Coordinates of C-alpha atoms and ligand atoms in Angstrom, one line a residue:
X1 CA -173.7 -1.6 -36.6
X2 CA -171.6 -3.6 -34.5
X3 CA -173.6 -2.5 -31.3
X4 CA -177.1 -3.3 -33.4
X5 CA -175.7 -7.2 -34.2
X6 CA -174.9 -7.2 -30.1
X7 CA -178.4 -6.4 -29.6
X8 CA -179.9 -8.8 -32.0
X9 CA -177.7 -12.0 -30.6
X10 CA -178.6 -11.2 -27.1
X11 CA -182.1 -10.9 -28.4
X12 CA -182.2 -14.2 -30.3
X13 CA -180.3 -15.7 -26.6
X14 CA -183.1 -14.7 -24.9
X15 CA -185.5 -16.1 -27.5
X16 CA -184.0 -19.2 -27.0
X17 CA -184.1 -19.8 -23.3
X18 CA -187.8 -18.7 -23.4
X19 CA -188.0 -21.7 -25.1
X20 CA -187.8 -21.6 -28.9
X21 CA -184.7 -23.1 -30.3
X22 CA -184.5 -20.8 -33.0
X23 CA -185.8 -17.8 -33.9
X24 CA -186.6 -18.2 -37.5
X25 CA -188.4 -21.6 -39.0
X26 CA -190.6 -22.5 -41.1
X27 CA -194.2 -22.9 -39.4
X28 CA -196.9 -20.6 -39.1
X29 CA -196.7 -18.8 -35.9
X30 CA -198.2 -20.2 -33.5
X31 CA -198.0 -23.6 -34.9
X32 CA -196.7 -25.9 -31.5
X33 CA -199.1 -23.6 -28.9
X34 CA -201.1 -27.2 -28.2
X35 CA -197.3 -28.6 -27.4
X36 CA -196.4 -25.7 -25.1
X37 CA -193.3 -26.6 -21.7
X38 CA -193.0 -24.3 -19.5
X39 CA -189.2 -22.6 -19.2
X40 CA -186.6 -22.1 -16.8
X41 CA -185.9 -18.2 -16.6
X42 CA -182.1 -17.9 -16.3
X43 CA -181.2 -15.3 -13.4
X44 CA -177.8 -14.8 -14.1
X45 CA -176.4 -12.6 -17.0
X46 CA -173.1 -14.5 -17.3
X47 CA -174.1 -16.0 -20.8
X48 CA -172.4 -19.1 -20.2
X49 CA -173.9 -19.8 -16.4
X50 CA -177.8 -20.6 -16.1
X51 CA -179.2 -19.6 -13.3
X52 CA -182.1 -21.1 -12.0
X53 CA -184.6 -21.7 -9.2
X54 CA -186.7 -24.7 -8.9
X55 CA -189.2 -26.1 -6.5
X56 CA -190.7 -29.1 -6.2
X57 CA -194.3 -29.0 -4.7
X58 CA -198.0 -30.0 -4.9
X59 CA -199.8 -27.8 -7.2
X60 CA -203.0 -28.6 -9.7
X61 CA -202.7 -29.2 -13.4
X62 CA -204.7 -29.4 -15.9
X63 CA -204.2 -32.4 -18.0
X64 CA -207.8 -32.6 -20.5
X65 CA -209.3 -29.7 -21.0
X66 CA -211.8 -30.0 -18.0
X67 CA -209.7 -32.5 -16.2
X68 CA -207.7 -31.2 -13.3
X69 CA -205.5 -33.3 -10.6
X70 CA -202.7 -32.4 -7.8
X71 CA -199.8 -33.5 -9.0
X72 CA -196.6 -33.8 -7.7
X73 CA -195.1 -30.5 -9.6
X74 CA -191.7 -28.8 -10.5
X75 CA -192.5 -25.6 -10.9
X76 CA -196.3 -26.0 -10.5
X77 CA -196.1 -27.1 -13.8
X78 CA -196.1 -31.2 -15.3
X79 CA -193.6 -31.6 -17.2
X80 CA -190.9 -29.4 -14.9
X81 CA -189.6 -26.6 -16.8
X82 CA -187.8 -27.2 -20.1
X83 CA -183.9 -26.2 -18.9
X84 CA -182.3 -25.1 -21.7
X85 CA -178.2 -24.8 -21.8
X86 CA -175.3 -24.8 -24.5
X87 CA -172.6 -27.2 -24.0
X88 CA -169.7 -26.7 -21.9
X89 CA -172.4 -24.3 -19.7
X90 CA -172.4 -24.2 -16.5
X91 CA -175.7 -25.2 -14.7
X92 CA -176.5 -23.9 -11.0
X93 CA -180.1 -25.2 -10.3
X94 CA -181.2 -24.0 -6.4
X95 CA -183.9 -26.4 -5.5
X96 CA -186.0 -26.1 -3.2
X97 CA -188.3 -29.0 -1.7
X98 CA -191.8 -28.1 -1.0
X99 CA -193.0 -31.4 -1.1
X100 CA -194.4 -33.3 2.1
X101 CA -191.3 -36.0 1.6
X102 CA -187.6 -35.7 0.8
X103 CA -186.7 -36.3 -2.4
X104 CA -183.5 -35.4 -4.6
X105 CA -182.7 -34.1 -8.5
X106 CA -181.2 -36.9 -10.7
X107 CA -179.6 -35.2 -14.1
X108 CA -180.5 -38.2 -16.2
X109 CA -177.4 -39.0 -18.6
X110 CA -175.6 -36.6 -17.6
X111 CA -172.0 -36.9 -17.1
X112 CA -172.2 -35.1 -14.0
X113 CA -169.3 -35.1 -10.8
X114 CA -170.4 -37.7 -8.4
X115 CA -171.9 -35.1 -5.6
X116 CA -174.3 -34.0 -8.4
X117 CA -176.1 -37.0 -9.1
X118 CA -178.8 -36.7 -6.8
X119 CA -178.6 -40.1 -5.4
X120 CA -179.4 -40.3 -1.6
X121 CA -177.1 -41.6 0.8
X122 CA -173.9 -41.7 -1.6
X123 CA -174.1 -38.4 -3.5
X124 CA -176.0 -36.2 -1.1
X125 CA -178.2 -36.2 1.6
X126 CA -181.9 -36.6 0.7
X127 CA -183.4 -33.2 0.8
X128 CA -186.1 -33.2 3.6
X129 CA -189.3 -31.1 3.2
X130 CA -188.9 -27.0 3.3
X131 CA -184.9 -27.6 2.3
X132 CA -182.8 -26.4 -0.4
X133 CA -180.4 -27.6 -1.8
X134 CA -178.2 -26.4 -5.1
X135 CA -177.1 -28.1 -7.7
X136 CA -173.7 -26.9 -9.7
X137 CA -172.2 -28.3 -12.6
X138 CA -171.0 -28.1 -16.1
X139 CA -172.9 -29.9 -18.9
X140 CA -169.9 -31.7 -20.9
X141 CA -171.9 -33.1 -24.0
X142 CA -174.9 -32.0 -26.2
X143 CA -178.2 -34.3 -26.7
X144 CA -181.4 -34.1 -24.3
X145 CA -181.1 -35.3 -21.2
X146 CA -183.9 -35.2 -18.2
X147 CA -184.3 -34.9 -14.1
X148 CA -186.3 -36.6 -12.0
X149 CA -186.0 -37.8 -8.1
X150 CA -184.6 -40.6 -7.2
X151 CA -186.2 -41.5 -3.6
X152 CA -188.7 -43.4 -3.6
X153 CA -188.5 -42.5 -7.7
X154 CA -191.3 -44.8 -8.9
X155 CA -194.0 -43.1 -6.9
X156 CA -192.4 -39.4 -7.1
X157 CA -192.2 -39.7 -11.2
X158 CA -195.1 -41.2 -11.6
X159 CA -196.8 -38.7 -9.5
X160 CA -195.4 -36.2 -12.1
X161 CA -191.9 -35.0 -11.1
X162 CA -189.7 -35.2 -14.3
X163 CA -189.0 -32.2 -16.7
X164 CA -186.3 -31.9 -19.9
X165 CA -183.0 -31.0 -19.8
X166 CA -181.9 -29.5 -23.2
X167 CA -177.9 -29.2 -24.2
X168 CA -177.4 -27.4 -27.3
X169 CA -174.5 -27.2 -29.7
X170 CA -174.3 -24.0 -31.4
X171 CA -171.5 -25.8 -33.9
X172 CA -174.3 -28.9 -34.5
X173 CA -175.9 -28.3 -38.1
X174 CA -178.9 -30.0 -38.3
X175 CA -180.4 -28.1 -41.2
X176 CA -183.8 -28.1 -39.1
X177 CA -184.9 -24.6 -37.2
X178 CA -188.4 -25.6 -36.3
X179 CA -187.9 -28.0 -32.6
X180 CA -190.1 -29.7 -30.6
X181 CA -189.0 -31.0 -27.2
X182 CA -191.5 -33.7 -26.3
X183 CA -192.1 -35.4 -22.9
X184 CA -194.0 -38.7 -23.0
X185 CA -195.0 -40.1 -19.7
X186 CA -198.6 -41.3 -18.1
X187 CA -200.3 -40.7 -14.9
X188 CA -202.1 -43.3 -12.8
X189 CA -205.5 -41.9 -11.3
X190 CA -208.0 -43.4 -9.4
X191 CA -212.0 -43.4 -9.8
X192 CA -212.3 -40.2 -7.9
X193 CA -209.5 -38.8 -10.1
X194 CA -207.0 -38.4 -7.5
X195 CA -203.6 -39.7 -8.2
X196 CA -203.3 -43.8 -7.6
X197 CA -201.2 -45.1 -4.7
X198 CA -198.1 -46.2 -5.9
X199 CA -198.2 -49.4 -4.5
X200 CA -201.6 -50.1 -5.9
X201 CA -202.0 -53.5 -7.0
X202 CA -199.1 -55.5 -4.4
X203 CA -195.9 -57.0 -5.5
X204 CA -197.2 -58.5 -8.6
X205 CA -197.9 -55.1 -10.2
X206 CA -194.0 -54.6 -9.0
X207 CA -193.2 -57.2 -11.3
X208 CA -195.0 -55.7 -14.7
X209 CA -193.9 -52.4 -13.8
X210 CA -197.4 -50.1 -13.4
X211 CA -198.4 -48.3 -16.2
X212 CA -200.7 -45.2 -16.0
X213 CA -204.0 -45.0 -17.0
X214 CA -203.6 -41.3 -18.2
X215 CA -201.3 -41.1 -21.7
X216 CA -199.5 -37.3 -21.3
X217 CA -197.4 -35.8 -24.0
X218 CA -196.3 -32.4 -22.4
X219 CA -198.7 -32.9 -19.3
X220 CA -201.7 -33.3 -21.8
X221 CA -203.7 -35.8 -22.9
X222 CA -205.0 -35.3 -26.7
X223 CA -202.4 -32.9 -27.9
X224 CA -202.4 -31.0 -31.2
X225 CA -199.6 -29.5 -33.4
X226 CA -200.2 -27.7 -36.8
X227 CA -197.8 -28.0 -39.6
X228 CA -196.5 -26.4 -42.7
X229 CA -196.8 -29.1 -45.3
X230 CA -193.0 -30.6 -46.1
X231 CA -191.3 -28.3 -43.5
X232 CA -189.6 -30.6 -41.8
X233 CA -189.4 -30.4 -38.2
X234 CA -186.9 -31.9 -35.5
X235 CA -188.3 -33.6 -32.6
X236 CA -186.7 -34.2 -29.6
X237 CA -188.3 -37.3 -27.4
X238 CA -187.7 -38.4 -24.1
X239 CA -189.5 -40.7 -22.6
X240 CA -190.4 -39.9 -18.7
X241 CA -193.1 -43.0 -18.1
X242 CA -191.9 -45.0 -14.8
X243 CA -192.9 -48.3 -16.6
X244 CA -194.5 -47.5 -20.2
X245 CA -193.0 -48.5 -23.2
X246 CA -193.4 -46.2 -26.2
X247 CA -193.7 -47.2 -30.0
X248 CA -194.4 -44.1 -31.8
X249 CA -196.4 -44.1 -35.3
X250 CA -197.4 -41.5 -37.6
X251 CA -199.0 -44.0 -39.8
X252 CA -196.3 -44.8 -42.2
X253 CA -195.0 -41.5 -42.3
X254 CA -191.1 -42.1 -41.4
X255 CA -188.6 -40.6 -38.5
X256 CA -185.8 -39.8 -39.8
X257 CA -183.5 -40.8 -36.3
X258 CA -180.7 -38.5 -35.9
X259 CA -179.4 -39.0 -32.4
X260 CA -180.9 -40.4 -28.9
X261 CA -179.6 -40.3 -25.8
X262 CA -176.0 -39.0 -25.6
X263 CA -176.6 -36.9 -28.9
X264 CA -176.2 -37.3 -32.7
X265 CA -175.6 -40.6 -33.5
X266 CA -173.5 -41.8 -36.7
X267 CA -175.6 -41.7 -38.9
X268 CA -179.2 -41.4 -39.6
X269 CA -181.9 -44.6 -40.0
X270 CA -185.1 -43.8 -41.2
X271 CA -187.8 -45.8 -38.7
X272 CA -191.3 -46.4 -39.6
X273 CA -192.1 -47.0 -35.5
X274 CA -189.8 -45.4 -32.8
X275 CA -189.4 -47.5 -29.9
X276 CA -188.4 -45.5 -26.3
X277 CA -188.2 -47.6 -23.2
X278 CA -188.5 -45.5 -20.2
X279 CA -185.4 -43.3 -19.8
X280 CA -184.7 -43.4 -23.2
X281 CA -184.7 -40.5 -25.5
X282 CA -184.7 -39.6 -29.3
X283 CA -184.0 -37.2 -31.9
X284 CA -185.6 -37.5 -35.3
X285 CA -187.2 -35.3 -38.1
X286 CA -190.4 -35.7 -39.8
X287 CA -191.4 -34.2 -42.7
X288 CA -195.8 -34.7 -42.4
X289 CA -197.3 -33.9 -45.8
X290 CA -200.9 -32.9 -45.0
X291 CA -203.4 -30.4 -47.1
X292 CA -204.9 -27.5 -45.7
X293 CA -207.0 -29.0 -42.4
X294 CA -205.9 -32.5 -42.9
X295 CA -204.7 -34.8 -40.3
X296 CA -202.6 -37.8 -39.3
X297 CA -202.3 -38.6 -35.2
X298 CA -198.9 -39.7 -33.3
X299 CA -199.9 -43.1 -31.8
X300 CA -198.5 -45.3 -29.8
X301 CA -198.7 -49.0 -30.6
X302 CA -198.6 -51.7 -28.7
X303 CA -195.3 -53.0 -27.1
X304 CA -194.6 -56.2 -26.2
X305 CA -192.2 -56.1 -23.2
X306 CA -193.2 -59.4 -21.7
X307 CA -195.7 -61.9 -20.7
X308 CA -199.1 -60.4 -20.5
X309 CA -198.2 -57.2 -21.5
X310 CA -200.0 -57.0 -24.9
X311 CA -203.1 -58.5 -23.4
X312 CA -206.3 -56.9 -22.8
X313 CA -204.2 -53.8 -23.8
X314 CA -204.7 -51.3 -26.8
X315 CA -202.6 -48.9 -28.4
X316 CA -202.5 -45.5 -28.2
X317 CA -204.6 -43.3 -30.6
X318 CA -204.3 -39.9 -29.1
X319 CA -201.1 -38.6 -28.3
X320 CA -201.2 -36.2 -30.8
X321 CA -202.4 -34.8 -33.9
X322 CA -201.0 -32.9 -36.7
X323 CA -203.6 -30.5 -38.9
X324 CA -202.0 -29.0 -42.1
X325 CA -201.9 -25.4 -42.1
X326 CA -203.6 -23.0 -44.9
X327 CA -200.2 -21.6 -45.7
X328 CA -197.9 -22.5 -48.9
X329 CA -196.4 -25.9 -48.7
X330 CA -192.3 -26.1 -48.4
X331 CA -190.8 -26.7 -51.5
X332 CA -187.2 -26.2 -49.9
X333 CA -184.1 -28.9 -50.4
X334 CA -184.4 -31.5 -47.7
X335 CA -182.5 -31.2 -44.8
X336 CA -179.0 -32.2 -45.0
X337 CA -177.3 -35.7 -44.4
X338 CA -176.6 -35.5 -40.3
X339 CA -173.8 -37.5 -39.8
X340 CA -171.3 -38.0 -36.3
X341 CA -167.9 -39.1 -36.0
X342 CA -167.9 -41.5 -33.1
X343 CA -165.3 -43.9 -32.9
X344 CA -165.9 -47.3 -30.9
X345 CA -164.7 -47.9 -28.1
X346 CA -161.1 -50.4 -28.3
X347 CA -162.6 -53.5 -27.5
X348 CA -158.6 -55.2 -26.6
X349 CA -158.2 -55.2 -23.5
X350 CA -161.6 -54.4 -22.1
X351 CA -162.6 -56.0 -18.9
X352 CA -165.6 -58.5 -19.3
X353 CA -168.5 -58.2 -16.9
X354 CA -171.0 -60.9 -16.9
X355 CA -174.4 -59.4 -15.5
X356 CA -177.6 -61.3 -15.8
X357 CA -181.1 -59.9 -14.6
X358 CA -183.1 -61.7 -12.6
X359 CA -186.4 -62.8 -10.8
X360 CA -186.5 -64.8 -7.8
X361 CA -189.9 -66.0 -6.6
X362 CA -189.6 -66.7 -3.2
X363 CA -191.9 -69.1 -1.8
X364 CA -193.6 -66.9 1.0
X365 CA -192.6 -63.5 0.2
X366 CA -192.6 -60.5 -2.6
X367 CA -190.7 -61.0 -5.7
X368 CA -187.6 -60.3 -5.9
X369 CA -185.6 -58.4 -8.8
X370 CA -181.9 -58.5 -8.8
X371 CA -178.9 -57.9 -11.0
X372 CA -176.7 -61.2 -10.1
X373 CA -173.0 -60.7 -10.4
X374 CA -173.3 -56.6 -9.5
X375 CA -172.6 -57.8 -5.8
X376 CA -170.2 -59.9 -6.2
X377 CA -167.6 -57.9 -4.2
X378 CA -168.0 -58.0 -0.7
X379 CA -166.1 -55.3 0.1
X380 CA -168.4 -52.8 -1.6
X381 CA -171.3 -54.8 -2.8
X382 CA -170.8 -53.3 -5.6
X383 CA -169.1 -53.8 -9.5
X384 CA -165.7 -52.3 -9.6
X385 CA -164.0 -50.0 -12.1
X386 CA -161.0 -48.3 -12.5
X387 CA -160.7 -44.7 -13.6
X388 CA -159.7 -44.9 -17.3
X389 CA -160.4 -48.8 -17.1
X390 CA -162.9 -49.7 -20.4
X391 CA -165.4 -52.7 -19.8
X392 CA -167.4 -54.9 -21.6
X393 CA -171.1 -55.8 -20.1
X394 CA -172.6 -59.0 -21.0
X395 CA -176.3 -58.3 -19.9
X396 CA -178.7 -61.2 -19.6
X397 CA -182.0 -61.1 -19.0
X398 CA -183.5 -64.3 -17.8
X399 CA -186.8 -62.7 -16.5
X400 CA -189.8 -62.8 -18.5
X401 CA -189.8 -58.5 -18.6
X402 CA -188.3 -56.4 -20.5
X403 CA -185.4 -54.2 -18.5
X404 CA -184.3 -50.8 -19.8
X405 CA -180.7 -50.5 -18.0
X406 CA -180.0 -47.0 -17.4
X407 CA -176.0 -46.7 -15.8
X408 CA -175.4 -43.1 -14.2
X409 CA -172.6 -41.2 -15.1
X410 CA -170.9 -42.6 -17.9
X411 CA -172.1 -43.5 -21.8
X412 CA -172.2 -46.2 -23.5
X413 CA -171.9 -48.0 -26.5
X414 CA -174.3 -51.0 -27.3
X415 CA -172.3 -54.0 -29.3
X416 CA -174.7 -56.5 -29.9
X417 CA -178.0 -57.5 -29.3
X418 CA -177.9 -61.8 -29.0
X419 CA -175.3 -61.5 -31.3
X420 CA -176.8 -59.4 -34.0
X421 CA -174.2 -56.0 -34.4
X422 CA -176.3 -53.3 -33.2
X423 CA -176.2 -50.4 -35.5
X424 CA -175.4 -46.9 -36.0
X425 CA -172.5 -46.1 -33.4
X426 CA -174.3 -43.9 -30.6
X427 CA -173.6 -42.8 -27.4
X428 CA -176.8 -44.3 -24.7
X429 CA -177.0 -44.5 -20.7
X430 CA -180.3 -46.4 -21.3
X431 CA -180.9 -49.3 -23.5
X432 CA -183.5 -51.9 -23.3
X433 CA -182.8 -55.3 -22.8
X434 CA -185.8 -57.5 -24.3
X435 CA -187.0 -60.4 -22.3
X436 CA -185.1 -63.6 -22.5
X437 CA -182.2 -61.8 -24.9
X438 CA -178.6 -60.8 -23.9
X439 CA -177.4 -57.6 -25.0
X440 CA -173.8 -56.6 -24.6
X441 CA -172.3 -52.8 -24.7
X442 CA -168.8 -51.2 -24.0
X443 CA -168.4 -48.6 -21.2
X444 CA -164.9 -46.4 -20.3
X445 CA -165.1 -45.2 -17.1
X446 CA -163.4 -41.7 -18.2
X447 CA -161.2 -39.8 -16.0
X448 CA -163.0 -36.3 -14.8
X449 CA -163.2 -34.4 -11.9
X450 CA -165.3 -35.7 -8.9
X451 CA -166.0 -38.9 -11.3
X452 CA -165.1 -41.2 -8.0
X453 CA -168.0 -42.9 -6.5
X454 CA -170.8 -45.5 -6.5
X455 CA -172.3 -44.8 -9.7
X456 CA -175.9 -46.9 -9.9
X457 CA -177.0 -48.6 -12.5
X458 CA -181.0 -50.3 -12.8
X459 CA -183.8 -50.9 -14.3
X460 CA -185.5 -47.6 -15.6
X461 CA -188.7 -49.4 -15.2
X462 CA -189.1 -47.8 -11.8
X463 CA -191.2 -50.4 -9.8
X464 CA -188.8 -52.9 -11.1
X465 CA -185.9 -50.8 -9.6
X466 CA -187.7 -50.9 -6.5
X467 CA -188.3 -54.3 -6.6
X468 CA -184.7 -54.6 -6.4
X469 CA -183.2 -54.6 -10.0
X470 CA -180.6 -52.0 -9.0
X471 CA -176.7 -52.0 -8.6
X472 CA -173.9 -49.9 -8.8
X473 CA -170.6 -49.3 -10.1
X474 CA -167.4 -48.7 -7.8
X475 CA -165.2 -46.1 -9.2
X476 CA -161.9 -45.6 -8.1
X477 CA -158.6 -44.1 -8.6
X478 CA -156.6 -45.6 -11.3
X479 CA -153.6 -45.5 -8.6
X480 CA -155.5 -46.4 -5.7
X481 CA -153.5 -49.4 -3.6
X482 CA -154.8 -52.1 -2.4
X483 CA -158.4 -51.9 -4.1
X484 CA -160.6 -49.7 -4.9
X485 CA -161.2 -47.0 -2.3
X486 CA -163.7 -47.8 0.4
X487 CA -167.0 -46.3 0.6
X488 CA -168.6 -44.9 3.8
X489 CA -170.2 -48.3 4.7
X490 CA -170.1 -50.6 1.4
X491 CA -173.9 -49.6 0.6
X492 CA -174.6 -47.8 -2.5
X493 CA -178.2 -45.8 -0.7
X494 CA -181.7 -46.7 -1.9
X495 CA -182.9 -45.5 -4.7
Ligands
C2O1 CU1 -183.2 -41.7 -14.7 CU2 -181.2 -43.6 -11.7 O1 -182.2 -42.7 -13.2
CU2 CU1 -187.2 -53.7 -15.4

């Protein structure tokens, strides 16, 4: 008996790192094939150590039926592998770059040691073509999370290098066995349907950010899901876009948002639209009502993140569509109440950061991006934080753009937006910052191992990054004399 229930877990582990989050749901088998994410296959039978190889490289996808590019791949595949883990796992990711540039692994959000954050220059060095380099670490905290490069990041991502990082809690009771993980991104190709040069359209299209002209949702354009009518299913969202704004509609039906970036949030909001700026992610349920071969479509209306960004644009019919199944509707209890204890961070005391983001127009030259008051020490060029030390950021935007700031390393908590209490408590490394508003969150610079460093912060709106809306965050010893401790040569690498 005892040897048969052995059997069956390490059966249900597997299914769930080939993955499917759970075994047992409520769709008809079958149901998410039009949704399917390739998975990492976990070499090592330690069941709390994943094991994994991954290789960046050139390969041809498909991503319309009939409609075929080379893409910059991980795993051959766009998205990467879905990398699934349980919390307090230990990840060991042996990368190897096949790609005709260097390039690096960012672990978006996570609260990685400092040599793990994939950052050229400070964390590691770049990883030149035909090297390897492995990536070890434990994953502290639940939620989806994400990797991508981050040299020359804008171009890499948006020629299809991002993939889904997936931290389970085994305690978490959600109530909802049927999961989606969902990649949004786009994909800029040319006439001849090659991929678009990243620098297509000069400085100016640095300053909109460049959106692509191909709308993905797994790597596919036009996807379809079918559902068990009032089965509700949990969907997990992150958006991967370098520069494309998402506002997700399933016309009228509502998201029931549970969590977003750094996991389950306080409380649950329903939301008729879901906004994700790029970096962001999001965890909701939706419950789609829909007779036998009925259908409603996942759009993606439009955003406005800043002068003539609505123009001469449309939304975004296609992403997906859901077709009601000819099985027996669910006539279960809804899923439970999901709730979080989060407690905010102590405001008394904090250190007050003034940042404001900026665009200077020089008179002969490219525009210029920038994150005034970041650099204010010479020393290090960089903002300065104690280990254990909390902060409060008072982030302006005085550009006409929208910024999503994305901080490595460390969560945060967003206060207020121009004054208005933003609400529930969550944990986020990514928050958007509307044009022309000021938006103010609370960070603690936590004590951990290897959490010493230049941590970066920047616009997750890749071109704009580029274009030089990027900083970063000194970390030092809470002991350290006579100011923080130096870096190799006050420079913080280029993204
Ligand atoms: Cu998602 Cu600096 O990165
Ligand atoms: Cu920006």
């Amino acid at each position: 008996m005892r040897a048969l229930l052995f059997a069956w877990l390490a059966i249900a582990g597997q299914a769930a790192l080939a993955g499917r989050a759970s075994a047992v749901g409520l769709q008809p088998d079958g149901w998410d094939a039009g949704l399917e994410l390739s998975a990492a296959t976990d070499t090592n039978p330690n069941p709390r150590v994943v094991e994994i190889n991954l290789e960046a490289r050139v390969a041809r996808v498909e991503i319309a039926p009939g409609q075929s590019v080379d893409a910059w791949t991980y795993g051959g595949r766009v998205p990467g592998p879905v990398i699934r883990v349980r919390v307090g796992d230990r990840l060991i990711v042996h990368f190897r770059n096949a790609l005709p540039s260097p390039t690096t692994v960012h672990w978006h959000g996570v609260r990685v040691p400092f040599q793990m954050d994939g950052v050229p220059g400070p964390s590691q060095p770049a990883v030149n073509p035909g090297e390897s380099f492995t990536y070890d670490f434990i994953v502290p905290d639940a939620g989806l999370y994400w990797y991508h490069p981050h040299v020359m990041s804008a171009a890499q991502s948006g020629f299809g290098l991002y993939g889904a990082l997936l931290v389970e809690d085994p305690d978490e009771n959600v109530g909802v066995d049927d999961e989606l993980v969902m990649v949004l991104s786009d994909m800029a190709l040319n006439d001849s349907g090659a991929l678009e040069a990243p620098d297509a359209g000069g400085s100016i299209a640095n300053v909109f950010g460049r959106e692509g002209s191909h709308v993905l949702l797994n790597g596919r354009q036009q996807s379809s899901l079918v559902v068990r009518s009032g089965a509700p299913q949990r969907w997990r969202i992150v958006n991967a876009a370098k520069s494309r704004y998402f506002n997700l509609d399933l016309g009228g039906l509502p998201f029931k948002q549970i969590g977003g970036d750094g996991g389950l949030q306080e409380y649950s909001v329903e939301r008729d639209t879901l906004l994700l700026a790029p970096g962001e992610r999001a965890d909701v349920v939706v419950t789609p009502r829909l007779g036998p071969g009925e259908t409603i479509t996942l759009r993606s209306i439009l955003v406005n993140r800043g002068m003539f960004t609505t123009e001469g644009r449309f939304p975004y019919d296609d992403l997906l569509t859901l077709t009601g199944a000819s099985v027996e509707p669910y006539s279960g209890p809804p899923p439970p109440d999901v709730r979080r204890a989060l407690t905010p961070l102590p405001r008394a005391g904090a250190t007050q950061v003034d940042l404001e983001l900026t665009l200077d127009q020089p008179p002969d030259a490219a525009p210029e991006y920038g994150i005034r008051g970041a650099l204010y020490s010479a020393r290090h060029k960089a903002l300065e934080a104690r280990i254990g030390e909390t902060q409060t950021w008072t982030v302006t935007n005085s550009t006409k753009w929208s910024h999503p700031f994305h901080l490595h390393g460390f969560f945060f908590q967003v206060l207020d937006e121009n004054g208005a209490p933003v609400k529930p408590l969550a944990w986020k490394d990514t928050v958007d910052i509307p044009f022309e508003r000021t938006v103010r969150l609370i960070v603690r610079f936590d004590d951990r191992e290897g959490v010493t460093g230049a941590w970066m912060l920047h616009c997750h709106i890749l071109d704009h990054a580029e274009a030089g809306l990027m900083g970063a965050v000194q970390v030092s010893p809470a002991n350290a004399k006579g100011g923080p401790a130096e870096t190799e040569d006050g420079h913080y690498g280029k993204h």
